XYZ file of C-alpha atoms in Angstrom:
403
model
C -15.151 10.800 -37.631
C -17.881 9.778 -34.958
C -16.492 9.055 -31.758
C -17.691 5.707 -31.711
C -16.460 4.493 -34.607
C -12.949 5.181 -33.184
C -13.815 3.360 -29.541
C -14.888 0.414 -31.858
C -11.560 0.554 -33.951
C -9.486 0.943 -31.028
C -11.242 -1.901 -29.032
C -10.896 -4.375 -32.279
C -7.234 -3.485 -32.437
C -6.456 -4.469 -29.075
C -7.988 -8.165 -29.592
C -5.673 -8.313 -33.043
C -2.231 -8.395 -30.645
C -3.958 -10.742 -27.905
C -0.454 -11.732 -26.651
C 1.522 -8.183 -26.290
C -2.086 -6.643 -25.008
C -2.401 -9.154 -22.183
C 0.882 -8.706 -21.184
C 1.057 -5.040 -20.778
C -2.473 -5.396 -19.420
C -0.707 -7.674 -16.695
C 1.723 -5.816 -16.057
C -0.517 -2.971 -15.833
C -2.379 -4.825 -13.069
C 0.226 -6.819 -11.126
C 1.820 -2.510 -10.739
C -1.638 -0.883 -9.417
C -2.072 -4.076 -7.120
C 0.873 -3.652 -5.714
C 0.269 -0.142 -5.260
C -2.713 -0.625 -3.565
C -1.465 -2.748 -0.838
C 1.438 -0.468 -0.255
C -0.614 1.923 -0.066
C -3.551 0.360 2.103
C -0.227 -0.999 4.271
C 1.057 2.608 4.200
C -2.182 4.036 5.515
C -3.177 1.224 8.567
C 0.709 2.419 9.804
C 0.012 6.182 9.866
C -3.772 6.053 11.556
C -1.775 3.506 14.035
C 0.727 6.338 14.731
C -2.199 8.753 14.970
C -4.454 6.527 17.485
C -1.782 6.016 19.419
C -0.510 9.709 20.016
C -4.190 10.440 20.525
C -4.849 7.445 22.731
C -1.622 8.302 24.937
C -3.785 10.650 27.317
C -3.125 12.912 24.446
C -6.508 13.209 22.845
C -7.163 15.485 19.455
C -6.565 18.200 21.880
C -5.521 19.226 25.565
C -6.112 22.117 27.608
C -3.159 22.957 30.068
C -2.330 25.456 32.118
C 0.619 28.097 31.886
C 4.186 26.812 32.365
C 3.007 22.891 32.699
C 5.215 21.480 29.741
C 7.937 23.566 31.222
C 7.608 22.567 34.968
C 4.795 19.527 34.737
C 3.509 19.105 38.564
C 0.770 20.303 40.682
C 1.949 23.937 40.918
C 0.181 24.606 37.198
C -3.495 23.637 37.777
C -6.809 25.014 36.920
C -10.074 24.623 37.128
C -11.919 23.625 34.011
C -15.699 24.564 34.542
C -18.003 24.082 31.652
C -17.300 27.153 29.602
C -14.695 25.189 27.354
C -18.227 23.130 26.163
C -19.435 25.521 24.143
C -16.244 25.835 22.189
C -16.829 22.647 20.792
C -19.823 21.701 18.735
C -21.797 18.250 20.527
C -21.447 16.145 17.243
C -17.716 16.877 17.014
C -16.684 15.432 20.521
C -16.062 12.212 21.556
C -15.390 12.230 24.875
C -13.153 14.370 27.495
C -11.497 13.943 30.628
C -9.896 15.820 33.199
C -7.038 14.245 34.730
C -4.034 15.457 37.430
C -0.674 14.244 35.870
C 2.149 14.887 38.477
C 5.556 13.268 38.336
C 6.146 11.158 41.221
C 8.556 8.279 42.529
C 7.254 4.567 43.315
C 8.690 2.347 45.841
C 8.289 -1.520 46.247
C 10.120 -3.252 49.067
C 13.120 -3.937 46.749
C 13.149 -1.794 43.794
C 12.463 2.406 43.151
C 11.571 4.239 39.876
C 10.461 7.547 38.899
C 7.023 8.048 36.356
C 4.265 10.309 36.347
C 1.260 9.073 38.814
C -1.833 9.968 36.992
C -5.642 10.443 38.632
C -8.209 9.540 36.561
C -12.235 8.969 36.675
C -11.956 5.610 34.894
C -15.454 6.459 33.446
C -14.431 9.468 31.092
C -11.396 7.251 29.924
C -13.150 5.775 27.496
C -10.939 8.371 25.209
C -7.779 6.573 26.148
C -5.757 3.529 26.061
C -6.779 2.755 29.308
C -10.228 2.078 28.198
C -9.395 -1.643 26.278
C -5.843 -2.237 27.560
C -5.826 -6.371 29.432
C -5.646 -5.808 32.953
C -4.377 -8.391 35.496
C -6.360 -8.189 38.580
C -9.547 -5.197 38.743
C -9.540 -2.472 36.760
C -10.183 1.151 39.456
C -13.760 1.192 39.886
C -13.814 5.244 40.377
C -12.254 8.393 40.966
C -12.203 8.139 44.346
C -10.471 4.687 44.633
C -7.180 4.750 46.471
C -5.757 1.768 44.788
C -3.184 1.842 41.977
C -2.648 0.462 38.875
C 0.934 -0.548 37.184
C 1.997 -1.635 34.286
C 3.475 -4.998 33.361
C 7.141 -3.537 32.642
C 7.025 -1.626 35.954
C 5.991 -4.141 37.929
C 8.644 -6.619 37.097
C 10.896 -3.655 37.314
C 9.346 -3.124 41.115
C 9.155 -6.444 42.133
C 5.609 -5.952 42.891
C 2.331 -8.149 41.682
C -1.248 -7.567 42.614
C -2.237 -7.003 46.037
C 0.876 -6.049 47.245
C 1.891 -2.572 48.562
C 3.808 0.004 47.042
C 4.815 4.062 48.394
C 4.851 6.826 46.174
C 6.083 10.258 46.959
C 5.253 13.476 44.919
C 4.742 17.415 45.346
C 1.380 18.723 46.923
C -0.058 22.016 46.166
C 1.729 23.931 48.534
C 5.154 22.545 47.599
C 5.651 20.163 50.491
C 6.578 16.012 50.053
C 3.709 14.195 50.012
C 3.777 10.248 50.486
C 0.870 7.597 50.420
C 0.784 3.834 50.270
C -1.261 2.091 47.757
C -2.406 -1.394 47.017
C -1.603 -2.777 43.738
C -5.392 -3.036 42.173
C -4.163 -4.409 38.320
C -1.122 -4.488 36.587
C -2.253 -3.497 32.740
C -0.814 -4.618 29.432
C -0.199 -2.170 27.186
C 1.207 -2.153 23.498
C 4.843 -1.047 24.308
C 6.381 -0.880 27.412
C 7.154 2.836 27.094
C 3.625 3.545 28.313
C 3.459 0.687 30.946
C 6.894 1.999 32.362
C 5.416 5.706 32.265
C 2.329 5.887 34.144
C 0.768 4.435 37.100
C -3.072 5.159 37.684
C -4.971 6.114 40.932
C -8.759 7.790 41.324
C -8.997 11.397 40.519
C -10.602 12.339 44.020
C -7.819 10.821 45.908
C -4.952 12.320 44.080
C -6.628 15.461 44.545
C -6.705 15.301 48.349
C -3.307 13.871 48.482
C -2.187 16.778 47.152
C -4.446 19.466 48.382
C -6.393 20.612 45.342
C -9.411 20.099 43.563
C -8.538 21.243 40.414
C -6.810 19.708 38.030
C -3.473 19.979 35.435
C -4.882 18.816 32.022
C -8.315 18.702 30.080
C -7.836 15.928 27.021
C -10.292 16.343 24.429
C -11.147 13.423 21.645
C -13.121 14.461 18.282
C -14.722 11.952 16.113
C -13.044 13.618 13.191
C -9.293 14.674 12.972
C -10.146 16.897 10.582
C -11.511 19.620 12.724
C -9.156 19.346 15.492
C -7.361 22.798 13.565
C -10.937 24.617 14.306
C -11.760 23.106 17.801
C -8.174 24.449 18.526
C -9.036 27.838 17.399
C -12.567 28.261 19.139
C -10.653 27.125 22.661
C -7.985 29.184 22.487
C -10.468 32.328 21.920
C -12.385 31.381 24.357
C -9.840 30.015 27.038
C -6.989 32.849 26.647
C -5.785 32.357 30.020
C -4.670 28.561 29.163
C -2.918 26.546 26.409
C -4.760 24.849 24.016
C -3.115 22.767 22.409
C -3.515 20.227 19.045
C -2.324 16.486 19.184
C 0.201 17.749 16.545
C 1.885 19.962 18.860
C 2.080 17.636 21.628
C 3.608 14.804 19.881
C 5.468 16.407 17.199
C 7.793 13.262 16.314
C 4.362 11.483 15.438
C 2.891 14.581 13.553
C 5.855 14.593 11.542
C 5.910 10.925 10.502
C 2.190 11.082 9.980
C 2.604 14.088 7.153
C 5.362 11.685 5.820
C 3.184 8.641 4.948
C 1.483 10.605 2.890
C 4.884 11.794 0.738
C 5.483 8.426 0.900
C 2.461 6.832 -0.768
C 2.932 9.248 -3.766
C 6.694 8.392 -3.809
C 5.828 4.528 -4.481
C 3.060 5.479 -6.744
C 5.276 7.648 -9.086
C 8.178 4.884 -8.956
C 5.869 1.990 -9.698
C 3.877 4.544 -12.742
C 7.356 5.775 -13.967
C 8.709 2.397 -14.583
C 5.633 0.762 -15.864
C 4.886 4.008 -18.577
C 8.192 3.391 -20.134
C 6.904 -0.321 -20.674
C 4.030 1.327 -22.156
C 5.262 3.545 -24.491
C 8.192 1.391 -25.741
C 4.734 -1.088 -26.764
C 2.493 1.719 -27.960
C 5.566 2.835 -30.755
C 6.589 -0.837 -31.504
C 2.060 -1.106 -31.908
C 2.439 1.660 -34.501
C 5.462 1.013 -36.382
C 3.588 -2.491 -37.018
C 0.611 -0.999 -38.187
C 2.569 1.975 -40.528
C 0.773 0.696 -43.502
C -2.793 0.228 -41.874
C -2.726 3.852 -40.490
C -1.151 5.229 -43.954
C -4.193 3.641 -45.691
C -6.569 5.026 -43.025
C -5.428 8.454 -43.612
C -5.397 7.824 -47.806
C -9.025 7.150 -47.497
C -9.438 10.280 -45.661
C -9.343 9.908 -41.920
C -7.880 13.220 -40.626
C -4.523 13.370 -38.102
C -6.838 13.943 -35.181
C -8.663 11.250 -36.286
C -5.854 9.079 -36.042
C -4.290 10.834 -32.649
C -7.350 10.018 -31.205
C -7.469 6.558 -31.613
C -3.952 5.372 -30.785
C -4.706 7.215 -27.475
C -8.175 5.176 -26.784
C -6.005 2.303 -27.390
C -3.488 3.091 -24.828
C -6.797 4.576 -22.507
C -8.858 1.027 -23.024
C -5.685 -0.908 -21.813
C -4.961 1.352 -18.962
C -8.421 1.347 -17.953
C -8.498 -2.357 -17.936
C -5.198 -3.238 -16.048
C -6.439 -0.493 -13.585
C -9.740 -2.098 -12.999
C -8.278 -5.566 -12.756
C -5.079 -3.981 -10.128
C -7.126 -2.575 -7.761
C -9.824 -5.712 -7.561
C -6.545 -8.044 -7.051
C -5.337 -5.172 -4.367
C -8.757 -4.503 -2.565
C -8.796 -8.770 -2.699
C -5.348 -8.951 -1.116
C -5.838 -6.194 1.410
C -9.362 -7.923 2.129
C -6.730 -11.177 3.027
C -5.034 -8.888 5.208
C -8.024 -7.794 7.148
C -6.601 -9.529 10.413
C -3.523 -7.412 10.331
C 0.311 -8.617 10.110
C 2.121 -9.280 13.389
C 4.868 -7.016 14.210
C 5.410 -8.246 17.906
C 9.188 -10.006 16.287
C 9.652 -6.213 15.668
C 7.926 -5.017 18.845
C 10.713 -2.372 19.525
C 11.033 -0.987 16.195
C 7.332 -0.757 16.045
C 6.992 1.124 19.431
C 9.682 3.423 18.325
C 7.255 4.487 15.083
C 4.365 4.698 17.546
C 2.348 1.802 16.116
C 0.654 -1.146 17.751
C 2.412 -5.270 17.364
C -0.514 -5.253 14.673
C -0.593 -3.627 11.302
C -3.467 -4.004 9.789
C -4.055 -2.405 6.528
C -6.556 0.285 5.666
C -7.849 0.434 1.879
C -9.801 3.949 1.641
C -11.903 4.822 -1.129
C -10.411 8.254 -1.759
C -6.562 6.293 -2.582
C -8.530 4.349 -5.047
C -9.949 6.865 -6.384
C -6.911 8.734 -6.763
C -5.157 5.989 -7.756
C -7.289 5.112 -10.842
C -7.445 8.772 -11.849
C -3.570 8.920 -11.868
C -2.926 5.569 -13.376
C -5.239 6.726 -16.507
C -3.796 10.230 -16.551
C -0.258 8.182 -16.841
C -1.578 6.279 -19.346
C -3.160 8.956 -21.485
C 0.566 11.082 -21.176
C 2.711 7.916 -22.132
C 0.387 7.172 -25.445
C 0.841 11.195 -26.577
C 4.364 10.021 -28.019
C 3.205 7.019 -29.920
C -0.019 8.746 -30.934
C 2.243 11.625 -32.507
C 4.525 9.300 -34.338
C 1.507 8.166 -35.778
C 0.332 11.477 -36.960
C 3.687 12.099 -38.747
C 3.252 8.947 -41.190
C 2.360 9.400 -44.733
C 0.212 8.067 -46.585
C 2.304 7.382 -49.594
C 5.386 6.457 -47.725
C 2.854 4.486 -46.067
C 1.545 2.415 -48.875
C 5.089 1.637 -50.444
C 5.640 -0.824 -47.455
């Protein structure tokens, strides 16, 4: 039997039920919408838990030297040249800094906390959270500024505002205390107050001096793609052998591991939400044939052949499915459209900067999850109408005709 002639029975049979058809095809819908929020939800929180492990001075990658996680302070440094440039292809990078990250101890004239004093050339931190954070006050205006910016939590922990004096004592190069005073130059704002109780920034230059070295104890390393981090690693590490390179996923393995699970997750909901709504479909597809025993024993008295009628119960089921999918994922890409300006988490601030994501969800619908999801959702559908389509095969046409 042509194929067509089946699509055209199968399409008229779905208009004959109206009622049942545009329920299941609602149903149908109202599932893969739902799906494709979660999932567009699902996706916004795990590239906020990746851009923020990256944007924590982390980068894609970092280049460290020997012992440094073990013992971080000035005693592990190196010198980065240029050599590490030609390791990674131009179009791949985004930007890179080299920073000296030493642990140190702040004083105000009231209050004292430990952190890690970082020196920075604010013009390569474009790769960073320190690039758009709000700053109260002036932002450093070099590497060789001997000013010092705290964040918000810190400085209400210190006591201290902007202009006013703080001390802070570290480890130089050759072991010895080192102290310096510094003028408050901003107090910044970050997204948590893990990282604003963590760091306090100063110019590159002058940490440097204070400490008597010019080199430096990490190289952070941002790609426009996560996806070749795994080979930028690779080509560093052959040609730096005398340092650790290291991946984002390595340095913030709490945030790796959460990231892998948003993707177990998103097929989790999708099987839940499919499983459920396929046993909604098949229970329709048999009661759809058991009504029609005497129309399909006739069909197959004037000759069409099993397959024939196999076939066409499972364009039936493939029509509706196609339908409700096309209809779900319009609603879903409509709602997540509606979400576009992200759902505020700051009532859940702490809970959020636990997970590593930002007061702000905001969801991210990606072509390849639609994709996916329509391809599943019609693969579903096909394997739920195999049951119905077989109980149809197994009617006769004379018990058929006697009903």
């Amino acid at each position: 039997m042509p194929v067509g002639l089946l699509v055209s029975l199968s399409a008229r049979n779905l208009f004959r039920h109206r009622r049942r058809n545009a329920m299941l095809l609602a149903a149908i819908a109202v599932a893969v919408a739902g799906v494709t929020v979660l999932n567009s939800l699902v996706r916004g929180m795990q590239e906020d838990m990746r851009d923020a492990a990256v944007g924590n001075l982390t980068g894609h990658v970092k280049v460290l030297a020997p012992g440094y996680r073990d013992d971080p302070g000035i005693m592990h440094r190196f010198l980065p040249g240029e050599d590490w440039k030609n390791a990674v292809p131009g179009d791949a990078l985004a930007g890179w800094a080299a920073r000296v990250v030493v642990p140190a101890v702040i004083m105000s004239e009231r209050e004292t906390r430990g952190l890690q004093l970082v020196g920075v050339n604010p013009a390569r931190e474009s790769i960073s959270f320190l690039a758009d954070v709000p700053v109260l006050g002036e932002r450093l205006n070099g590497p060789g500024d001997n000013r010092i910016l705290v964040g918000r939590a810190l400085a209400d922990q210190l006591e201290t505002d902007v202009g006013y004096r703080v001390v802070v004592i570290t480890r130089g190069a050759d072991g010895s205390t080192r102290e310096a005073g510094f003028r408050v130059a901003g107090i910044f704002d970050a997204d948590g107050t893990a990282l604003e109780k963590a760091y306090a920034f100063t110019g590159l230059h002058y940490v440097q001096s204070l400490l008597g070295t010019g080199e430096v104890t990490e190289l952070s390393l941002r790609l426009r793609d996560d996806a070749v981090t795994d080979a930028v690693v690779r080509d560093l590490r052959a040609r730096l052998a005398d340092l650790r390179v290291l991946s984002w996923q390595e340095l913030e393995p709490q945030a790796a591991a959460m990231y892998a699970l948003a993707d177990t997750a998103i097929y989790i909901w999708f099987l839940v939400m499919m499983g459920a709504l396929i046993f909604g479909l098949v229970n329709t597809l048999i009661t759809a044939v058991m009504e029609r025993t005497r129309e399909l024993g006739m069909l197959r008295a004037v000759g069409m052949q099993r397959g024939a009628v196999l076939v066409q119960v499972v364009l039936e089921s493939a029509l509706v499915m196609a339908a409700g999918v096309a209809l779900g994922l319009a609603a879903g890409a409509l709602l997540t459209w509606m979400l576009r300006d992200g759902i505020d988490l700051s009532r859940w601030a702490a809970g959020a900067e636990l997970a590593r994501m930002s007061s702000r969800l905001v969801p991210r619908l990606l072509p390849g999850d639609l994709a996916l999801l329509a391809a599943m959702s019609l693969g579903f559908g096909v394997l739920a109408s195999l049951y119905p389509a077989w109980r149809a095969v197994k009617i006769e046409p004379l018990e058929a005709m006697r009903r």
